[in-house]
Short mmCIF file of C-alpha atoms in Angstrom, two decimals:
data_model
loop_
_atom_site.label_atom_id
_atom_site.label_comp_id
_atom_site.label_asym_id
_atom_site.label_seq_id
_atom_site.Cartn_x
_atom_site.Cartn_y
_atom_site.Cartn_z
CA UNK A 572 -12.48 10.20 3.56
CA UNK A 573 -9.94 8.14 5.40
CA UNK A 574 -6.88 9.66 7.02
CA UNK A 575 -4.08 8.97 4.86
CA UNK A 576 -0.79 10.71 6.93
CA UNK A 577 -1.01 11.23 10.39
CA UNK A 578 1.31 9.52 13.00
CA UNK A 579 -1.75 7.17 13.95
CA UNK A 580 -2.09 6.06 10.54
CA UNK A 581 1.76 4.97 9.90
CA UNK A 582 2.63 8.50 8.55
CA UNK A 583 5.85 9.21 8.88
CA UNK A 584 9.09 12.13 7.99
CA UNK A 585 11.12 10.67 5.86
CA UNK A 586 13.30 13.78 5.17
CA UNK A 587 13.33 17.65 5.34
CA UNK A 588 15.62 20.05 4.23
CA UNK A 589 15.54 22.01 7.32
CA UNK A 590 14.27 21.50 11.12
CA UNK A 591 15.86 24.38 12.85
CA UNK A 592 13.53 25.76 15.24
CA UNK A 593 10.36 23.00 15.51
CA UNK A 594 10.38 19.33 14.02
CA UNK A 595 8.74 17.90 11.25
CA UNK A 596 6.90 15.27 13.07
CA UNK A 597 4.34 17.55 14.71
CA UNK A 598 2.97 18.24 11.09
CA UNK A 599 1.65 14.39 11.69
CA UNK A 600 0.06 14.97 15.36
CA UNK A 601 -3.55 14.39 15.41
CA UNK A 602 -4.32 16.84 17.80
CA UNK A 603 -4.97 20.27 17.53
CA UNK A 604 -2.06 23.04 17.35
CA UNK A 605 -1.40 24.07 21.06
CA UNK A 606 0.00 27.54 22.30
CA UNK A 607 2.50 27.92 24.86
CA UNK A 608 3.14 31.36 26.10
CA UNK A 609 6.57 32.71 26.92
CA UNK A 610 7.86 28.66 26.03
CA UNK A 611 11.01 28.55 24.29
CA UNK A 612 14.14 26.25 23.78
CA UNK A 613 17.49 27.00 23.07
CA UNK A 614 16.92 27.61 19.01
CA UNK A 615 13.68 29.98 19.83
CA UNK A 616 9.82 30.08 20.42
CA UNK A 617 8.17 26.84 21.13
CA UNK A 618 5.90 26.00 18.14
CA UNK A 619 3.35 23.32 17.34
CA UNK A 620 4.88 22.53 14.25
CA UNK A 621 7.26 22.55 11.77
CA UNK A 622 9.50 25.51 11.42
CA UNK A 623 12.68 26.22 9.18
CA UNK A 624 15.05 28.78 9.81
CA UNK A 625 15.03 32.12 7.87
CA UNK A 626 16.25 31.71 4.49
CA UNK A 627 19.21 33.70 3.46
CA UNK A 628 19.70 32.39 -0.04
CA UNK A 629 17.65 31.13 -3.28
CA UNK A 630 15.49 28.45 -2.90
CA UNK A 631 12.58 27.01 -0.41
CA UNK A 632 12.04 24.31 1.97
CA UNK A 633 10.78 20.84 1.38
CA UNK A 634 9.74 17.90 3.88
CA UNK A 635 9.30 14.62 2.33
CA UNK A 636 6.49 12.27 4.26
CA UNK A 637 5.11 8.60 3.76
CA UNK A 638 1.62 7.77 4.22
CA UNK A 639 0.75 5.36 6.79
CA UNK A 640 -2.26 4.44 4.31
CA UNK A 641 -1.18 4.55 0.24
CA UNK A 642 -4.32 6.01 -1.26
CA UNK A 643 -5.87 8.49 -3.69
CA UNK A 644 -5.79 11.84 -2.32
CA UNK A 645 -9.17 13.81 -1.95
CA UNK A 646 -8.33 16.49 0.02
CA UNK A 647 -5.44 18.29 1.45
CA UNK A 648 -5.41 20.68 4.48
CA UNK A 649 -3.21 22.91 5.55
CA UNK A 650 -3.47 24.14 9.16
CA UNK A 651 -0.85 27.10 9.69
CA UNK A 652 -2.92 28.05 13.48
CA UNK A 653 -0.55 30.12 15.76
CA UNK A 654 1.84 30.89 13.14
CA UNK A 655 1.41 34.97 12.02
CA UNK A 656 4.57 36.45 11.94
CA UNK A 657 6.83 33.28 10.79
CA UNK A 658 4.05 31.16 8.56
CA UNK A 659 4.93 30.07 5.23
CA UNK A 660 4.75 32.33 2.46
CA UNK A 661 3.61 29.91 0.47
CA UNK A 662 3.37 26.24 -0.65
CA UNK A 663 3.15 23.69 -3.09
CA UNK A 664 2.18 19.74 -2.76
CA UNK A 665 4.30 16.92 -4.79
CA UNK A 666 3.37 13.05 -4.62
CA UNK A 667 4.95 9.92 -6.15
CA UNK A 668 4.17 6.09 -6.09
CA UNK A 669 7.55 4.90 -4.86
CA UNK A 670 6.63 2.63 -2.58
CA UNK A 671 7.02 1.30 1.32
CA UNK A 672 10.38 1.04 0.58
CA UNK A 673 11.34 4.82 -0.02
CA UNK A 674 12.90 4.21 -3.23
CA UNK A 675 12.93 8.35 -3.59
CA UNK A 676 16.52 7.79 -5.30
CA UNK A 677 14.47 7.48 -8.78
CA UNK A 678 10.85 8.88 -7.96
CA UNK A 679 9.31 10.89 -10.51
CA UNK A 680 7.08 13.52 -8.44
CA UNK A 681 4.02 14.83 -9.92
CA UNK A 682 2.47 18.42 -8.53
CA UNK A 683 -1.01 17.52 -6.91
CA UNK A 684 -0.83 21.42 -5.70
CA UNK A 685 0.87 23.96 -7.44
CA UNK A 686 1.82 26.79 -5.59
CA UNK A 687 -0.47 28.37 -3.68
CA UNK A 688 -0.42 31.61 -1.14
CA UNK A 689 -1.22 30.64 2.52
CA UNK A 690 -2.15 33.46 5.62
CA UNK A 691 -0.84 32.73 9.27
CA UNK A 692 -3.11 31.07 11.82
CA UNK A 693 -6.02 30.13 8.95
CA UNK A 694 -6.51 26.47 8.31
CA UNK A 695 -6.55 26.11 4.38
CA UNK A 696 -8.03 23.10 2.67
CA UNK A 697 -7.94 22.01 -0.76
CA UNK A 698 -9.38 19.70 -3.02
CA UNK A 699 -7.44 17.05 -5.12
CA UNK A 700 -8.63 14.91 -8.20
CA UNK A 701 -5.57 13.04 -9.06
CA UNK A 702 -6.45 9.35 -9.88
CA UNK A 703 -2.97 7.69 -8.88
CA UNK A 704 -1.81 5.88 -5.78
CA UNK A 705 0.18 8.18 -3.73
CA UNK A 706 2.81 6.83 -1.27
CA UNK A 707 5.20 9.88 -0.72
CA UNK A 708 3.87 13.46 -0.52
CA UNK A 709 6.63 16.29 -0.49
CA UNK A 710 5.52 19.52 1.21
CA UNK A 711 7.29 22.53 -0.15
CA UNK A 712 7.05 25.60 1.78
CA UNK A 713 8.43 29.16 -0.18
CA UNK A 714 10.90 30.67 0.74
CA UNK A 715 10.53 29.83 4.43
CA UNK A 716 8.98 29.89 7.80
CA UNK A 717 5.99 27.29 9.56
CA UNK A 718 3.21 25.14 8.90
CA UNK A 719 1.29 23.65 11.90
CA UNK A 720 -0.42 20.60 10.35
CA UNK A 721 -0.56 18.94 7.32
CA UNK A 722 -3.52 16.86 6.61
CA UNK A 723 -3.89 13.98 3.63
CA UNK A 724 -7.42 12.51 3.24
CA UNK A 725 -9.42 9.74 0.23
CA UNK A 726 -9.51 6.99 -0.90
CA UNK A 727 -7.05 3.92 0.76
CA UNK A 728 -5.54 1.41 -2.51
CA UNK A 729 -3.91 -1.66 -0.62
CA UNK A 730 -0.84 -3.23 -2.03
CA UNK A 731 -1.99 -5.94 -3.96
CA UNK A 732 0.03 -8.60 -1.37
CA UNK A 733 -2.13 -7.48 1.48
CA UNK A 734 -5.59 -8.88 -0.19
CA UNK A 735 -4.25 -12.29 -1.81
CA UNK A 736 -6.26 -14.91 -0.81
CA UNK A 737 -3.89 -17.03 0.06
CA UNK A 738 -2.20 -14.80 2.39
CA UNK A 739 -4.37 -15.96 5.14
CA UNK A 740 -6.80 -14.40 7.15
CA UNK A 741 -6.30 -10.26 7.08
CA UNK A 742 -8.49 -7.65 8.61
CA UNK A 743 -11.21 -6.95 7.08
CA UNK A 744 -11.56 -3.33 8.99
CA UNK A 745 -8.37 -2.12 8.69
CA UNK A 746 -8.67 1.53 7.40
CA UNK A 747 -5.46 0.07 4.81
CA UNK A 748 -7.59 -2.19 2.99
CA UNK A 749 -10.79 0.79 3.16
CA UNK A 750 -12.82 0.42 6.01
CA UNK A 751 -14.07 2.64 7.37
CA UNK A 752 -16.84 3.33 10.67
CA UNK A 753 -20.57 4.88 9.38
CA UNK A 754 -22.43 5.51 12.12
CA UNK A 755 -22.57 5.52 16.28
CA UNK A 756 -24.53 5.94 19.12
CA UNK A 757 -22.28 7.86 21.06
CA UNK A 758 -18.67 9.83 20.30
CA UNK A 759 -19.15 11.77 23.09
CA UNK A 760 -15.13 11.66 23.53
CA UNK A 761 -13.82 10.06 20.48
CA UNK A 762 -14.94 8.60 17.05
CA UNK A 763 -15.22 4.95 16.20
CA UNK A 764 -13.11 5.67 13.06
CA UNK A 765 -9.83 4.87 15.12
CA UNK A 766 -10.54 1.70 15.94
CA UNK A 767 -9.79 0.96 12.20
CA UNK A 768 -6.29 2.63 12.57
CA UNK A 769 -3.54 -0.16 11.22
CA UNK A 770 -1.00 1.62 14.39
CA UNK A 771 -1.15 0.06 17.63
CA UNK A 772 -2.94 2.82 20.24
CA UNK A 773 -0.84 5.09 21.32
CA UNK A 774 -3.10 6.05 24.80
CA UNK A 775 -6.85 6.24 26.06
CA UNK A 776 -7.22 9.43 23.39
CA UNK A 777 -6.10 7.05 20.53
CA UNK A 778 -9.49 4.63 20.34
CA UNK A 779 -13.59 5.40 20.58
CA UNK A 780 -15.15 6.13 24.01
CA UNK A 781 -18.54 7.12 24.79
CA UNK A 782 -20.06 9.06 27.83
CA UNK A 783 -21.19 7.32 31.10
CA UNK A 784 -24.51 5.47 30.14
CA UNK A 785 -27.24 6.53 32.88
CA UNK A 786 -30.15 4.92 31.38
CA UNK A 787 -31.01 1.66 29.94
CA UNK A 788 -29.65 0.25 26.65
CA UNK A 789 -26.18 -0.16 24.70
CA UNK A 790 -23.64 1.95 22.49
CA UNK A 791 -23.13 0.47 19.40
CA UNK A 792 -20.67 1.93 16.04
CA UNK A 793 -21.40 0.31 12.52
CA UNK A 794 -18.59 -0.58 10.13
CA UNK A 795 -18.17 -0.97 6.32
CA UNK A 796 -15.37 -3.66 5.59
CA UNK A 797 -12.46 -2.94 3.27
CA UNK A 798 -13.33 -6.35 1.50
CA UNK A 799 -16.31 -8.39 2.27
CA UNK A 800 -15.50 -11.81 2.97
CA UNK A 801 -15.55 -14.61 5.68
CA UNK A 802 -15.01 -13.58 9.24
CA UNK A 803 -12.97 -16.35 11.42
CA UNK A 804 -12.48 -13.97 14.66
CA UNK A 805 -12.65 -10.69 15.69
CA UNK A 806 -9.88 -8.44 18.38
CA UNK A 807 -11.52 -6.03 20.48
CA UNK A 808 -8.19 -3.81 21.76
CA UNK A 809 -9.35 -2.35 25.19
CA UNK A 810 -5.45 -1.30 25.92
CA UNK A 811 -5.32 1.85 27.91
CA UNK A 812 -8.80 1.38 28.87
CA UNK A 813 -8.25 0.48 32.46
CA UNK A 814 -12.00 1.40 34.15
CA UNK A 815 -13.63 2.35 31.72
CA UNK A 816 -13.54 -0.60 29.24
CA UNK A 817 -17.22 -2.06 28.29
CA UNK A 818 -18.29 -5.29 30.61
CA UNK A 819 -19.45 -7.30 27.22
CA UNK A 820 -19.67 -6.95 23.45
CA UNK A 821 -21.57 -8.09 21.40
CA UNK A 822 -21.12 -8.67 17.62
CA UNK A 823 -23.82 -8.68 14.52
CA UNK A 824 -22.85 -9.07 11.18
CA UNK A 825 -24.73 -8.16 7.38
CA UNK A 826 -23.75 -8.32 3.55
CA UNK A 827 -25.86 -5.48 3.12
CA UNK A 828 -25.65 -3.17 5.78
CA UNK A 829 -29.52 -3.10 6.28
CA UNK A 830 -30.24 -6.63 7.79
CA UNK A 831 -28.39 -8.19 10.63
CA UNK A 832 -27.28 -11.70 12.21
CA UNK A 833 -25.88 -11.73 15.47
CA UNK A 834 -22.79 -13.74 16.00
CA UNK A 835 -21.47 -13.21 19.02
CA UNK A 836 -23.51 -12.47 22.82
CA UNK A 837 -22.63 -10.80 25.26
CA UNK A 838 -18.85 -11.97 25.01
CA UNK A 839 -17.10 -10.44 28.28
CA UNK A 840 -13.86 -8.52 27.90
CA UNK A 841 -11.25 -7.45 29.74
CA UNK A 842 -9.85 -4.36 30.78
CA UNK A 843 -6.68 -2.70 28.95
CA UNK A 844 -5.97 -6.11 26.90
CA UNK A 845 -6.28 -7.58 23.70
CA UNK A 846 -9.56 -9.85 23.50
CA UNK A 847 -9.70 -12.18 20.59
CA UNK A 848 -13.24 -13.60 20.27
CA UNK A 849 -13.59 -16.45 17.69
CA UNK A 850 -16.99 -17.09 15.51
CA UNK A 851 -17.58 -20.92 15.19
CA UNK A 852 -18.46 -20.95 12.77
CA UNK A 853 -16.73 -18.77 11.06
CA UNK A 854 -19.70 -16.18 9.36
CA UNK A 855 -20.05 -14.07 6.14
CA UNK A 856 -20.03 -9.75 5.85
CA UNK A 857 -19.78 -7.32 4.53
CA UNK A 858 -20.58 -5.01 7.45
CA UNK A 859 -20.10 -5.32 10.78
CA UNK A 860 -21.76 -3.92 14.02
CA UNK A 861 -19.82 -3.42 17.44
CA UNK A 862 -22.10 -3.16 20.55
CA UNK A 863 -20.71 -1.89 24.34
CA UNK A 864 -22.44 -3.35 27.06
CA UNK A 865 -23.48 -0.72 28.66
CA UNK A 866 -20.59 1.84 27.58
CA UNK A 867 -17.18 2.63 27.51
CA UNK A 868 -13.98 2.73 25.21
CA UNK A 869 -12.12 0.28 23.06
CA UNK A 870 -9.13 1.02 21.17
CA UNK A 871 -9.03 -1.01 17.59
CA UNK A 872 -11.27 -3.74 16.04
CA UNK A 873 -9.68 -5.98 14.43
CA UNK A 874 -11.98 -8.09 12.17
CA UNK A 875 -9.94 -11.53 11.00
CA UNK A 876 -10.90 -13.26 7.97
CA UNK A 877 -10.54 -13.97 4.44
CA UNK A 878 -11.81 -11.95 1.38
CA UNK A 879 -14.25 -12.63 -0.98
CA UNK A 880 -11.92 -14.00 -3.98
CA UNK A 881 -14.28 -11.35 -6.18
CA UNK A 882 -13.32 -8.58 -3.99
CA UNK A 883 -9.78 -9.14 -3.64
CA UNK A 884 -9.27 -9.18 -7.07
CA UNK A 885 -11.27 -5.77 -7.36
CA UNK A 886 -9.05 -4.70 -5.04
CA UNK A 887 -5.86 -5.88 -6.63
CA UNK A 888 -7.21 -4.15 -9.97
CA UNK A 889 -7.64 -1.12 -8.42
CA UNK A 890 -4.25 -1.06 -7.25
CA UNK A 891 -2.63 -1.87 -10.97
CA UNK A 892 -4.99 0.78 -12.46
CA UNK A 893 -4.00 3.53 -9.92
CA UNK A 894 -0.20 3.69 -10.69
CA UNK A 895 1.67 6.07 -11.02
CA UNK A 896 3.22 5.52 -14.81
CA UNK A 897 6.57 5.31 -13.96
CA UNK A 898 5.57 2.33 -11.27
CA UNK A 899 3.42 0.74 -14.30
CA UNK A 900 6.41 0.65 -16.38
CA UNK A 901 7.90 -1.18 -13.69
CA UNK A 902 5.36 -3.65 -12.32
CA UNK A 903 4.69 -4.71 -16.18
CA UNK A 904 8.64 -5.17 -16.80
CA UNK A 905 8.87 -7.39 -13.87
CA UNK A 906 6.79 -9.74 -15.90
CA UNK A 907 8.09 -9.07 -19.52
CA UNK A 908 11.04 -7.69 -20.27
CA UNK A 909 10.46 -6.68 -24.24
CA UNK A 910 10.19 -2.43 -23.94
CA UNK A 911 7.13 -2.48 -26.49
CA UNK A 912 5.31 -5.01 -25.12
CA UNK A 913 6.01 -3.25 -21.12
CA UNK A 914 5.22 0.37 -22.35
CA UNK A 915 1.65 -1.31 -24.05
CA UNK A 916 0.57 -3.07 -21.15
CA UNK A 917 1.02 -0.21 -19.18
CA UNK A 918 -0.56 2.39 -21.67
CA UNK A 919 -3.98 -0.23 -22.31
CA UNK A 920 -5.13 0.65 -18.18
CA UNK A 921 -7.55 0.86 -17.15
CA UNK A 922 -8.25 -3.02 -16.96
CA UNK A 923 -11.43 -4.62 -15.76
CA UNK A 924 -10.29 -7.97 -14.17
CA UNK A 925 -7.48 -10.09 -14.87
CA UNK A 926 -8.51 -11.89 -17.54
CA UNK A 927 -8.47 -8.41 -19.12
CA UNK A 928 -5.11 -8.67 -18.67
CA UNK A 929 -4.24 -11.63 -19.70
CA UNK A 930 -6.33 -10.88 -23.07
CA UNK A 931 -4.28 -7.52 -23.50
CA UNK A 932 -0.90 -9.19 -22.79
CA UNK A 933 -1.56 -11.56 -25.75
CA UNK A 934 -2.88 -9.22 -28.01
CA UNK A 935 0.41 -6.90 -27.35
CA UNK A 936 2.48 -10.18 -28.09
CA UNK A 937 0.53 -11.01 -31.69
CA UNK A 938 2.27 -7.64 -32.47
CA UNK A 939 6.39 -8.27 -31.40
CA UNK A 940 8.90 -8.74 -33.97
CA UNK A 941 12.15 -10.12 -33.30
CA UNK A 942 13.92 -7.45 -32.09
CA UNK A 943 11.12 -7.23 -29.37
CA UNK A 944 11.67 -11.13 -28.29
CA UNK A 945 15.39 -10.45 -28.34
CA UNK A 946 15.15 -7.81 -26.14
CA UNK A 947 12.61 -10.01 -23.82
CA UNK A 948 15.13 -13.09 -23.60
CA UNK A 949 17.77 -11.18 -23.12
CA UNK A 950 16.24 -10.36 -19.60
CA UNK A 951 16.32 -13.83 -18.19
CA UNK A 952 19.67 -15.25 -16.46
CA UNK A 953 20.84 -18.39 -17.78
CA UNK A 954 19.03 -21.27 -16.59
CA UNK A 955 21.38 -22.12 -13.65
CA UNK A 956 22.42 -18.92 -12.98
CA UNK A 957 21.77 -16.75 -10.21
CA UNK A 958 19.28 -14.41 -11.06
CA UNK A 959 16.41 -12.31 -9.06
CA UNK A 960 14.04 -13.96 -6.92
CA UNK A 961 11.73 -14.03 -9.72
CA UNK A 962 13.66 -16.14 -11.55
CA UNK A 963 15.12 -17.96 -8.36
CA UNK A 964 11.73 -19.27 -7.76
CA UNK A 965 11.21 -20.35 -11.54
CA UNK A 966 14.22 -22.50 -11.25
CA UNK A 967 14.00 -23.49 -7.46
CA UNK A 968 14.43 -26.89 -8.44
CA UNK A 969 17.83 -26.11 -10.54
CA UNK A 970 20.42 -25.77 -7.11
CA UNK A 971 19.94 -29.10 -5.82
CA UNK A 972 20.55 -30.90 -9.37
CA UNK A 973 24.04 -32.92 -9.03
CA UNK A 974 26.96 -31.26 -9.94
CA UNK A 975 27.99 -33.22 -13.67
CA UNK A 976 24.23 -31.65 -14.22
CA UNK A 977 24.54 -28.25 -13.59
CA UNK A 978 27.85 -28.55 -15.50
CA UNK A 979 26.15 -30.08 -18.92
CA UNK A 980 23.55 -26.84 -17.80
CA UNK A 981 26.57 -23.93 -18.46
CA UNK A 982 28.19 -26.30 -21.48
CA UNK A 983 24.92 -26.07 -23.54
CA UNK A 984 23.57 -22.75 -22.30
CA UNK A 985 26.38 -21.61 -24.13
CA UNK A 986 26.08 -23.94 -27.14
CA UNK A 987 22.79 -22.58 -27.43
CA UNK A 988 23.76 -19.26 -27.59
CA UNK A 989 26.68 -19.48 -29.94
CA UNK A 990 24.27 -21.78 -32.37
CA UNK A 991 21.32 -18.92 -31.96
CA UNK A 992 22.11 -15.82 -30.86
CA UNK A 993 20.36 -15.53 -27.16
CA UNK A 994 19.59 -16.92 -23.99
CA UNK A 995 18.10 -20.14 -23.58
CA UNK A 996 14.66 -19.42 -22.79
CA UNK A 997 12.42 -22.05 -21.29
CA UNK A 998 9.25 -22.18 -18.70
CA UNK A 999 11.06 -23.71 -15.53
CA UNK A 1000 8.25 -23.14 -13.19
CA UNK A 1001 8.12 -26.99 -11.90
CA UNK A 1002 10.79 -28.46 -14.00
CA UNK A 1003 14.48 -30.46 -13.01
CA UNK A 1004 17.50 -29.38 -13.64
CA UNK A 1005 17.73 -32.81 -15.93
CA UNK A 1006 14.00 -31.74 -17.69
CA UNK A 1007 15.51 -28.31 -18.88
CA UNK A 1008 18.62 -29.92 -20.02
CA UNK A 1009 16.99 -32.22 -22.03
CA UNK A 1010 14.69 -29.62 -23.63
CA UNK A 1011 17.63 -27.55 -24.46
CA UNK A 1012 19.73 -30.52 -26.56
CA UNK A 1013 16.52 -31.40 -28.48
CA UNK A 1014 16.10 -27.71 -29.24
CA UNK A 1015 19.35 -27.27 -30.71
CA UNK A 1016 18.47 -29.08 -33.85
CA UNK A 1017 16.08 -26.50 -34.47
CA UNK A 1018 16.56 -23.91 -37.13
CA UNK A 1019 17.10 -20.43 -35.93
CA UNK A 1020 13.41 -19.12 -37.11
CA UNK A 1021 11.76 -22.27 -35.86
CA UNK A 1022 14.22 -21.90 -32.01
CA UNK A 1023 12.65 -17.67 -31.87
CA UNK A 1024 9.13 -18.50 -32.69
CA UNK A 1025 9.29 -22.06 -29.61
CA UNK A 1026 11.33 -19.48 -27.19
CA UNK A 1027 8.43 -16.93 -27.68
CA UNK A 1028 5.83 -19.20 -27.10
CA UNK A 1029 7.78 -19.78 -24.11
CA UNK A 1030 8.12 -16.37 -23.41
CA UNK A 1031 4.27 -15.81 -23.33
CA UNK A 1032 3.98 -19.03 -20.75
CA UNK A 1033 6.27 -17.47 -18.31
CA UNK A 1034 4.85 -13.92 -18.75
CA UNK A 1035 1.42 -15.39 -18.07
CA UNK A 1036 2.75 -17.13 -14.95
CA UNK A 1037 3.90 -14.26 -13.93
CA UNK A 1038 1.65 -11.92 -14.23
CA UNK A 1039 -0.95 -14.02 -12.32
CA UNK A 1040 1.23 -14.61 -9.91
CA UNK A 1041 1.96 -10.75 -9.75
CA UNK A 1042 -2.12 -10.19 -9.47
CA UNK A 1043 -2.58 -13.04 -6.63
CA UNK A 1044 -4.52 -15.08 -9.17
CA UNK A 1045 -2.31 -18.14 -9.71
CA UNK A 1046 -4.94 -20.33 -9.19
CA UNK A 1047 -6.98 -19.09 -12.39
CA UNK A 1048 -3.61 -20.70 -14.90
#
């Protein structure tokens, strides 16, 4: 499983109740817990870890911590080495879906551990079989005390606007998108696996290095990509590496992991740089195989291209099927506002593709009454009004219509409302400022039945947009 937490992965504190006598961060250090006798500062004894003060009143503590990769958790460890008078009691796990943005104002947490007794200086780990895509894990420790490391592992679940394919090239590797390294000929000091890390190295320690070759042939490491698709160049990171970088690299490439092409020979790199060594022409995989001439270290692969439109969209699938509910809610009412139709979409998962979607949205639509369309116009701005950027892009062509335009815009926006009873709803998405206008005086000499049932159709033409614009599949309208 793929590290989900650590510092080198992106993890990061994002609050803790309590930091008296050691930080929070070093439950993200990669390295082992250290002891160091007779060490103190001036709150107490050094520790390699995090440590709250002793509790005095009801309650516990609690750190709150992104991961550096969102993913399904698979397993959860708990190191609490060097800690045996002042470890935690015990300890529970929490997780949520809220996002890179830390939108913990309104998370709904869900218990992936419930509490659970630890002993001092043991590492503890624990198996998880939650399906959802966790962003935010909240550590609770009872009442008090220390917990040297804290370690998230599974399954990585990109956003869905990292793997569009019209994003341009991404990498492949990256450990965010699920790739991961399989196999080496030497990790004599390190493992390939951190070459995949999305961080930037953080020192010689932080990247794959193998011992001193003394006889003849190569190291090599084979990689699974996140995403097959078309490789355009590849980074070999030898920063920190000063003289003990490899001479040359060489690069082979397979869909199947069992037969390979080589692609690149013998490139030369350079010491403690980035190298960026193109393909031309540009070649397809699905795995990819990194070979040191003779030896040495490197610090991250980075493997540039562009998905497989087939596995992107897996990908993107994956990510819609793994949220949490609450985020579900949420993603769905970004496309529809009608509550039925939102709580539906989000109940029907797990989908198979997006036409799945699509078929599901319209079924859920055959089934809305007018109460449910009312609901669903009545979460649209006004054509001509500012709304979110949503909307802003459906009627990017509305701010630069002349001014006597816009006006006629507001005058019959509210004609239309008076006449019917809600918001002008029409699909703007590549249509003038004069186009809606128009639209919107011919409509008013519609009866008020005939007006709901044209706005809904509407309705299911902008949801539609939407939601394949929401799923990176525009290009499938």
């Amino acid at each position: 499983m793929t590290d989900l937490i650590s510092r080198a992965a992106g993890g990061r504190i994002v609050a803790c109740n309590d930091e008296f006598f050691a930080e929070a961060e070093n439950l993200l250090q990669t390295g082992e817990p250290i002891w160091r006798e007779g060490v103190y500062t001036d709150r107490g004894k050094w520790m390699d870890g995090w440590e709250t003060r002793r509790r005095r009143d009801p309650g516990h503590d609690w750190c709150v911590i992104a991961l550096g990769i969102p993913g399904r958790v698979g397993e959860v460890v708990v190191d609490t080495s060097h800690f045996t008078g002042n470890y935690a009691e015990s300890f529970s796990l929490d997780a949520c879906g809220a996002g890179s943005d830390d939108r913990l104002d309104r998370a709904e947490w869900v218990e992936l551990i419930a509490r659970t007794p630890l002993s001092g200086n043991t590492t503890a780990s624990f198996l998880v079989t939650d399906p959802h895509r966790v962003t935010h894990v909240r550590l609770n420790i009872f009442p008090d005390g220390g917990v040297a490391r804290l370690r998230v592992e599974g399954d990585p679940i990109p956003g869905r606007d990292s793997v569009c394919p019209d994003s341009g090239a991404v990498d492949l590797a990256s450990s965010l998108l699920g790739g991961e390294a399989l196999d080496a000929s030497n990790v004599h000091y390190s493992h390939p696996s951190n070459l995949l890390r999305p961080s930037d190295p953080g020192g010689m320690w932080d990247g794959w290095e193998t011992a001193r070759r003394r006889g003849p042939g190569h190291d090599w490491a084979d990689f699974r990509l996140g995403m097959s698709g078309v490789v355009e160049s590849v980074e070999v990171d030898t920063r920190f590496f000063k003289g003990n970088s490899p001479g040359w690299v060489s690069l082979h490439v397979s869909d199947d992991g069992a037969s390979w092409d080589e692609v690149v020979t013998r490139a030369e790199v350079g010491a403690d740089v980035i190298n960026v060594i193109g393909l031309d022409p540009p070649a397809h995989a699905g795995f990819l195989r990194l070979d040191l001439h003779p030896d040495g270290g490197v610090a991250r692969l980075r493997v540039r291209g562009r998905p497989d439109e087939q596995a992107a969209e897996a990908r993107r699938i994956e990510y819609l099927n793994s949220l949490f509910d609450q985020e579900a809610l949420l993603f769905f009412r970004r496309a529809c506002g009608a509550g039925r139709w939102v709580e539906a979409m989000a109940a029907a998962r797990p989908f198979t593709g997006v036409g799945a979607v699509l078929d599901t949205a319209t079924a859920v639509f055959s089934g809305l009454v007018e109460p449910d369309w009312l609901e669903a116009f009545g979460a649209h701005p006004r054509i001509g009004d500012k709304g979110d950027q949503v909307s802003a892009r459906e009627q990017s062509r509305v701010p630069g219509a002349p001014t006597e335009v816009l006006t006629d815009l507001a005058r019959v926006n509210q004609r239309y409302e008076e006449r019917f009873g809600f918001t002008y709803i029409v699909y703007a998405s590549g249509k003038s400022a004069e186009e809606m206008l128009e639209l919107a005086q011919r409509r008013l000499g519609n009866q008020r039945d005939e007006e709901i049932q044209i706005a809904a159709g509407q309705q299911r033409a902008i949801t539609e947009t939407r939601l394949l614009r929401m799923l990176c599949a525009e290009g499938r309208a």
